[in-house]
Tab-separated table of C-alpha atoms in Angstrom:
chain	number	residue	atom	x	y	z
A	1	MET	CA	-1.047	-20.237	21.907
A	2	HIS	CA	-2.992	-17.195	22.934
A	3	ARG	CA	0.006	-13.971	21.285
A	4	ALA	CA	-0.579	-10.262	22.786
A	5	ALA	CA	-1.479	-8.458	20.389
A	6	PRO	CA	1.602	-5.413	19.068
A	7	ALA	CA	1.880	-2.417	20.272
A	8	LEU	CA	0.167	0.099	17.668
A	9	PRO	CA	2.720	1.980	15.847
A	10	THR	CA	3.349	5.957	16.466
A	11	PHE	CA	4.560	8.818	14.995
A	12	ASP	CA	7.767	8.120	16.393
A	13	ASP	CA	7.554	4.646	14.641
A	14	VAL	CA	7.634	6.772	11.803
A	15	LEU	CA	10.459	9.177	11.925
A	16	ASP	CA	12.822	5.779	13.530
A	17	ALA	CA	11.486	4.719	10.264
A	18	ALA	CA	12.362	7.383	7.792
A	19	ALA	CA	16.395	7.454	9.147
A	20	ARG	CA	16.563	3.178	9.387
A	21	ILE	CA	15.246	3.027	5.899
A	22	ALA	CA	17.153	5.959	4.334
A	23	PRO	CA	20.455	4.299	2.832
A	24	HIS	CA	18.153	1.835	1.109
A	25	ALA	CA	14.402	3.471	-0.375
A	26	HIS	CA	14.204	5.942	-2.986
A	27	ALA	CA	12.773	9.577	-2.002
A	28	THR	CA	10.454	9.752	-4.412
A	29	PRO	CA	9.957	12.244	-5.867
A	30	VAL	CA	6.334	14.544	-6.105
A	31	LEU	CA	4.618	15.126	-9.513
A	32	ARG	CA	2.355	18.017	-10.700
A	33	SER	CA	-0.032	18.721	-14.394
A	34	ARG	CA	-1.234	21.611	-14.272
A	35	ALA	CA	-4.089	20.005	-16.738
A	36	ILE	CA	-6.003	17.589	-14.025
A	37	ASP	CA	-5.264	20.582	-11.924
A	38	ALA	CA	-8.250	22.561	-14.077
A	39	LEU	CA	-9.872	18.818	-14.239
A	40	ALA	CA	-10.079	18.055	-11.142
A	41	GLY	CA	-10.318	21.885	-9.563
A	42	CYS	CA	-7.890	21.706	-6.708
A	43	THR	CA	-4.398	21.320	-7.106
A	44	LEU	CA	-2.514	17.788	-7.380
A	45	HIS	CA	0.487	16.911	-5.700
A	46	PHE	CA	1.708	13.428	-6.910
A	47	LYS	CA	3.559	11.551	-4.393
A	48	ALA	CA	5.507	8.794	-6.934
A	49	GLU	CA	5.829	5.511	-4.997
A	50	HIS	CA	6.002	4.044	-8.452
A	51	LEU	CA	8.884	5.348	-8.329
A	52	GLN	CA	10.154	3.230	-5.972
A	53	ARG	CA	11.722	0.220	-5.459
A	54	THR	CA	10.535	-2.820	-6.676
A	55	GLY	CA	7.822	-0.358	-8.154
A	56	ALA	CA	5.660	0.423	-4.414
A	57	PHE	CA	5.453	1.857	-1.546
A	58	LYS	CA	5.303	-1.826	-0.073
A	59	PHE	CA	9.362	-1.339	-0.181
A	60	ARG	CA	9.520	1.097	2.264
A	61	GLY	CA	7.443	-0.932	5.211
A	62	ALA	CA	9.493	-4.072	4.728
A	63	CYS	CA	12.651	-2.164	4.423
A	64	ASN	CA	12.576	-0.981	8.012
A	65	THR	CA	11.114	-5.041	9.490
A	66	VAL	CA	14.144	-6.217	8.106
A	67	TRP	CA	16.190	-3.233	8.646
A	68	SER	CA	15.048	-3.344	12.724
A	69	LEU	CA	15.760	-6.993	13.441
A	70	THR	CA	18.162	-7.858	16.048
A	71	GLY	CA	21.431	-9.307	14.157
A	72	ALA	CA	19.632	-13.607	16.026
A	73	GLU	CA	16.489	-12.755	14.980
A	74	ALA	CA	18.247	-11.759	11.196
A	75	ALA	CA	19.921	-14.542	11.122
A	76	ARG	CA	16.410	-17.093	10.572
A	77	GLY	CA	15.311	-15.031	8.281
A	78	VAL	CA	11.945	-13.288	7.361
A	79	VAL	CA	8.698	-15.291	5.802
A	80	THR	CA	5.121	-13.882	4.218
A	81	HIS	CA	2.060	-14.785	2.048
A	82	SER	CA	2.432	-13.184	-0.788
A	83	SER	CA	0.993	-13.490	-4.414
A	84	GLY	CA	2.376	-9.790	-5.658
A	85	ASN	CA	4.389	-6.365	-4.991
A	86	HIS	CA	5.102	-7.333	-1.062
A	87	GLY	CA	6.707	-10.862	-1.441
A	88	ALA	CA	8.835	-8.616	-4.012
A	89	ALA	CA	9.125	-5.670	-1.730
A	90	LEU	CA	10.483	-8.389	1.371
A	91	ALA	CA	12.660	-10.056	-1.148
A	92	LEU	CA	14.546	-7.301	-1.869
A	93	ALA	CA	14.564	-5.439	1.606
A	94	ALA	CA	15.773	-9.362	3.299
A	95	ALA	CA	18.420	-9.159	0.634
A	96	SER	CA	19.985	-5.591	0.916
A	97	ARG	CA	20.498	-7.348	4.634
A	98	GLY	CA	21.446	-10.271	3.303
A	99	ILE	CA	19.879	-12.826	5.023
A	100	ALA	CA	17.050	-15.899	3.848
A	101	CYS	CA	13.263	-14.616	2.748
A	102	HIS	CA	10.427	-17.084	2.651
A	103	VAL	CA	6.992	-16.121	0.083
A	104	VAL	CA	3.818	-18.313	0.156
A	105	ALA	CA	2.340	-17.752	-2.538
A	106	PRO	CA	-0.979	-18.908	-4.282
A	107	THR	CA	-1.091	-21.238	-7.047
A	108	ASP	CA	-3.366	-18.663	-8.727
A	109	ALA	CA	-0.561	-15.683	-8.100
A	110	VAL	CA	0.301	-13.733	-11.882
A	111	PRO	CA	3.012	-15.119	-12.924
A	112	ALA	CA	5.302	-11.981	-13.011
A	113	LYS	CA	4.769	-11.022	-9.534
A	114	LEU	CA	5.893	-14.953	-8.855
A	115	ALA	CA	8.849	-13.927	-11.475
A	116	ALA	CA	9.844	-11.199	-9.657
A	117	ILE	CA	9.621	-12.413	-6.233
A	118	ALA	CA	12.130	-15.297	-7.125
A	119	GLY	CA	14.531	-12.829	-8.727
A	120	TYR	CA	15.055	-10.499	-5.870
A	121	GLY	CA	16.139	-14.149	-4.497
A	122	ALA	CA	12.986	-15.084	-2.598
A	123	ALA	CA	12.288	-19.172	-1.655
A	124	LEU	CA	8.601	-19.308	-3.481
A	125	HIS	CA	6.365	-21.773	-1.746
A	126	ARG	CA	3.685	-22.378	-3.366
A	127	CYS	CA	-0.148	-23.333	-2.124
A	128	GLU	CA	-3.738	-23.878	-2.900
A	129	PRO	CA	-5.185	-19.648	-3.636
A	130	THR	CA	-6.940	-19.632	-0.067
A	131	LEU	CA	-5.988	-17.131	2.915
A	132	ALA	CA	-6.694	-19.786	5.734
A	133	ALA	CA	-4.067	-21.977	3.310
A	134	ARG	CA	-1.482	-19.533	3.189
A	135	GLU	CA	-1.386	-18.865	6.450
A	136	ALA	CA	-0.820	-22.322	7.600
A	137	ALA	CA	2.085	-22.964	4.987
A	138	CYS	CA	3.407	-20.125	6.482
A	139	GLU	CA	3.109	-20.624	10.155
A	140	ALA	CA	4.179	-24.433	9.570
A	141	LEU	CA	7.555	-22.320	7.875
A	142	GLN	CA	7.935	-20.638	11.547
A	143	ARG	CA	7.972	-23.685	13.176
A	144	ARG	CA	11.011	-25.216	11.076
A	145	SER	CA	12.985	-22.379	10.056
A	146	GLY	CA	12.794	-19.576	13.226
A	147	ALA	CA	12.294	-17.461	10.646
A	148	THR	CA	10.529	-14.108	11.509
A	149	LEU	CA	6.308	-13.262	10.211
A	150	VAL	CA	6.610	-10.018	8.020
A	151	HIS	CA	2.973	-8.919	7.757
A	152	ALA	CA	1.566	-7.168	4.883
A	153	TYR	CA	-0.275	-4.058	6.689
A	154	ARG	CA	-0.670	-5.373	10.230
A	155	ASP	CA	2.463	-5.286	11.376
A	156	PRO	CA	3.440	-2.508	13.240
A	157	ARG	CA	6.541	-1.701	11.579
A	158	VAL	CA	5.645	-2.339	7.872
A	159	MET	CA	2.233	0.825	9.673
A	160	ALA	CA	5.740	2.736	10.905
A	161	GLY	CA	7.924	2.300	7.282
A	162	GLN	CA	4.656	3.378	5.041
A	163	GLY	CA	4.211	5.934	6.967
A	164	THR	CA	7.292	7.498	5.078
A	165	ALA	CA	6.011	7.852	2.188
A	166	ALA	CA	3.756	10.957	3.562
A	167	LEU	CA	6.818	12.391	5.857
A	168	GLU	CA	8.736	12.790	2.264
A	169	LEU	CA	4.835	14.460	0.827
A	170	LEU	CA	4.684	17.075	3.505
A	171	ALA	CA	8.007	18.175	3.559
A	172	ALA	CA	8.230	18.270	-0.591
A	173	ALA	CA	4.785	20.136	-0.972
A	174	GLY	CA	4.064	21.990	1.382
A	175	PRO	CA	0.630	22.591	3.626
A	176	LEU	CA	-2.047	20.689	2.291
A	177	ASP	CA	-5.339	21.059	2.967
A	178	ALA	CA	-5.591	17.025	2.389
A	179	VAL	CA	-4.413	14.104	1.701
A	180	VAL	CA	-5.532	10.859	-0.848
A	181	VAL	CA	-3.743	7.227	-0.264
A	182	PRO	CA	-5.330	4.068	-1.961
A	183	VAL	CA	-7.509	1.529	1.181
A	184	GLY	CA	-6.619	-2.090	1.037
A	185	GLY	CA	-5.732	-4.333	4.095
A	186	GLY	CA	-4.903	-0.324	5.429
A	187	GLY	CA	-0.749	-0.702	6.060
A	188	LEU	CA	-0.377	2.654	3.763
A	189	ALA	CA	-3.138	3.988	4.952
A	190	ALA	CA	-2.521	3.601	8.709
A	191	GLY	CA	1.182	5.121	8.245
A	192	THR	CA	-0.428	7.587	6.787
A	193	ALA	CA	-2.492	8.742	9.643
A	194	LEU	CA	0.248	8.721	12.286
A	195	ALA	CA	2.861	11.263	10.267
A	196	LEU	CA	-0.250	13.289	9.334
A	197	ALA	CA	-1.093	13.714	13.001
A	198	GLY	CA	2.283	14.194	13.868
A	199	LEU	CA	3.182	16.848	11.401
A	200	ALA	CA	-0.476	17.796	10.270
A	201	PRO	CA	-2.590	17.361	12.260
A	202	GLY	CA	-5.154	19.502	10.438
A	203	THR	CA	-4.931	17.889	7.056
A	204	ARG	CA	-7.412	15.379	6.391
A	205	LEU	CA	-6.967	11.454	6.131
A	206	VAL	CA	-8.542	10.777	2.275
A	207	LEU	CA	-9.102	6.808	1.876
A	208	ALA	CA	-10.125	6.043	-1.719
A	209	GLU	CA	-11.196	2.707	-2.199
A	210	PRO	CA	-13.341	0.555	-5.167
A	211	ALA	CA	-16.956	-0.146	-5.019
A	212	GLY	CA	-15.932	-3.996	-5.207
A	213	ALA	CA	-13.982	-3.926	-1.824
A	214	ASP	CA	-15.583	-1.462	0.056
A	215	ASP	CA	-14.811	-2.857	2.983
A	216	ALA	CA	-12.977	0.051	5.451
A	217	ALA	CA	-15.805	2.229	4.413
A	218	ARG	CA	-18.397	0.035	5.513
A	219	SER	CA	-16.523	-0.049	8.441
A	220	LEU	CA	-15.582	3.222	9.300
A	221	ARG	CA	-19.664	3.462	8.418
A	222	SER	CA	-20.574	1.122	10.696
A	223	GLY	CA	-17.660	0.962	13.575
A	224	VAL	CA	-17.596	-2.723	13.685
A	225	ARG	CA	-14.854	-3.577	11.569
A	226	VAL	CA	-15.951	-5.758	8.062
A	227	GLN	CA	-14.554	-9.158	8.559
A	228	ALA	CA	-15.829	-11.077	5.366
A	229	GLN	CA	-15.816	-10.171	1.872
A	230	SER	CA	-15.115	-11.136	-1.571
A	231	PRO	CA	-13.783	-8.511	-3.661
A	232	ASP	CA	-14.819	-8.346	-7.507
A	233	THR	CA	-12.159	-4.863	-8.707
A	234	VAL	CA	-9.382	-4.728	-11.435
A	235	CYS	CA	-7.456	-2.934	-8.613
A	236	ASP	CA	-6.360	-6.532	-7.424
A	237	GLY	CA	-3.771	-4.308	-4.994
A	238	LEU	CA	-6.468	-3.466	-2.774
A	239	ARG	CA	-8.726	-6.999	-2.799
A	240	THR	CA	-7.903	-7.496	1.596
A	241	LEU	CA	-10.171	-6.795	4.123
A	242	LEU	CA	-8.808	-3.900	6.196
A	243	GLY	CA	-6.373	-5.680	9.256
A	244	ALA	CA	-8.044	-3.964	13.097
A	245	PRO	CA	-5.137	-2.506	13.866
A	246	ASN	CA	-5.252	-0.855	10.738
A	247	PHE	CA	-9.410	-0.080	11.437
A	248	GLU	CA	-8.255	1.091	14.940
A	249	ILE	CA	-5.787	4.166	13.611
A	250	LEU	CA	-7.748	4.839	11.197
A	251	GLN	CA	-11.162	5.968	13.343
A	252	ARG	CA	-8.988	7.230	15.233
A	253	ALA	CA	-7.695	9.242	12.965
A	254	GLY	CA	-11.321	9.961	11.125
A	255	ALA	CA	-10.418	8.801	8.781
A	256	GLU	CA	-12.326	10.053	5.385
A	257	SER	CA	-13.904	7.305	2.254
A	258	ILE	CA	-14.650	7.788	-0.819
A	259	VAL	CA	-15.757	4.774	-3.051
A	260	VAL	CA	-15.519	4.240	-6.918
A	261	ASP	CA	-16.062	2.084	-9.006
A	262	ASP	CA	-13.583	0.401	-11.665
A	263	ALA	CA	-13.896	2.284	-14.807
A	264	ALA	CA	-13.542	5.428	-12.968
A	265	THR	CA	-10.387	4.099	-11.805
A	266	LEU	CA	-9.133	2.464	-15.281
A	267	ALA	CA	-10.083	6.216	-16.496
A	268	ALA	CA	-8.095	7.768	-14.094
A	269	MET	CA	-5.115	5.591	-15.017
A	270	ARG	CA	-5.112	6.185	-18.605
A	271	LEU	CA	-4.866	10.239	-17.741
A	272	ILE	CA	-2.249	9.911	-15.131
A	273	TRP	CA	-0.662	7.758	-18.474
A	274	GLN	CA	-1.728	11.060	-21.330
A	275	ARG	CA	-0.741	13.943	-19.382
A	276	MET	CA	1.526	12.714	-17.072
A	277	LYS	CA	3.401	9.850	-18.715
A	278	GLN	CA	3.345	8.142	-15.845
A	279	LEU	CA	2.113	4.186	-15.505
A	280	VAL	CA	0.312	3.029	-12.830
A	281	GLU	CA	-1.324	0.379	-11.925
A	282	PRO	CA	-5.454	0.368	-11.615
A	283	SER	CA	-4.863	0.321	-7.648
A	284	SER	CA	-3.039	3.386	-7.660
A	285	ALA	CA	-4.769	5.213	-9.993
A	286	ILE	CA	-7.751	5.348	-7.423
A	287	ALA	CA	-6.579	8.101	-5.363
A	288	LEU	CA	-7.369	10.536	-8.569
A	289	ALA	CA	-10.172	8.310	-9.732
A	290	ALA	CA	-11.541	9.915	-5.709
A	291	VAL	CA	-10.475	13.084	-7.007
A	292	LEU	CA	-12.024	13.175	-9.503
A	293	ALA	CA	-15.698	11.212	-7.996
A	294	ALA	CA	-15.919	14.234	-5.928
A	295	PRO	CA	-14.919	17.795	-6.661
A	296	GLU	CA	-17.134	19.541	-4.319
A	297	ARG	CA	-15.129	17.228	-1.573
A	298	PHE	CA	-11.540	18.923	-2.769
A	299	ALA	CA	-12.763	22.791	-5.049
A	300	GLY	CA	-9.678	24.899	-4.693
A	301	LEU	CA	-8.009	22.531	-1.440
A	302	ARG	CA	-3.592	21.725	-2.078
A	303	VAL	CA	-4.302	18.341	-2.186
A	304	GLY	CA	-1.789	15.300	-1.693
A	305	ALA	CA	-2.260	11.745	-3.284
A	306	ILE	CA	-0.238	9.008	-3.208
A	307	LEU	CA	0.525	6.694	-6.349
A	308	SER	CA	1.486	3.132	-4.420
A	309	GLY	CA	2.599	1.058	-6.389
A	310	GLY	CA	3.395	0.564	-10.967
A	311	ASN	CA	2.865	-2.916	-11.471
A	312	ALA	CA	0.196	-2.564	-13.657
A	313	ASP	CA	-0.320	-6.159	-15.488
A	314	VAL	CA	-1.079	-3.633	-19.168
A	315	PRO	CA	-1.418	-7.093	-21.478
A	316	ALA	CA	-4.728	-7.752	-18.566
A	317	LEU	CA	-6.057	-4.689	-18.232
A	318	VAL	CA	-6.223	-3.634	-22.149
A	319	PRO	CA	-5.680	-7.494	-23.851
A	320	ASP	CA	-7.165	-5.752	-27.212
A	321	GLY	CA	-4.197	-2.945	-26.772
A	322	ARG	CA	-7.454	0.095	-26.490
A	323	TRP	CA	-7.355	1.925	-23.217
A	324	PRO	CA	-11.419	1.471	-22.003
């Protein structure tokens, strides 16, 4: 059956989301580091989404979606497929409304992340580690339960919710010349684009992306969305292909991109830990890595950087106890 594509979210949707999630989500702090400013050659304002509930910005979009459901929709619950932050975020958001949540997770998912999803009250459903298997399992659950699918980044309600982080960043930091965000599926990037369009249209949007999963950069460069890749990066949260509606929003916004190798990202992760005493995951640290990789693009500017999450699997990243 053909389904019409959902309408793209707008700045007004981001404002509505901010009001909707205010009773549930943290207004995370904006952090500064003079030492890192000196290294970067610019003034950096770090939006600390690793201190958000569930340890990532994902709670914003999940919460906005869950609390925008009608009573009848909510009674049937929500479903998604995820192996990490989105599944945990949706589970907690559903618990905040007292509704059922089903999360389809691949068999190769990190056990600690699965434990977090289950710990927030979701029913876990395992499947083979392929996108096709995940989508098929979600569809089957929807048919049986009538639950609402909450996609991790293509859902307009999710994108609008993610944009609230940039609203808070601008309110706390004041005028910014550029905002740097990690990009995977594009929910945070698209939401940030909407927030900037409404509040700070002169602020540049810069996407930070790993070299081993650079489909967004290639898509923006060619004007045609890349629809297949074999990601190879330590940034596990950024291995997803950029979504079609997300690509459209980022194109309209004139988003720039910086591609960073994993070694630089891990070095930035270590720097944030050393200088700011904050533990963030690689998919988050890449925002700082992008600034450090292209200093000429940020010299002397006021720059916002969204630290998207802090759910780092440190033993896997540094198994011998030594940072790279």
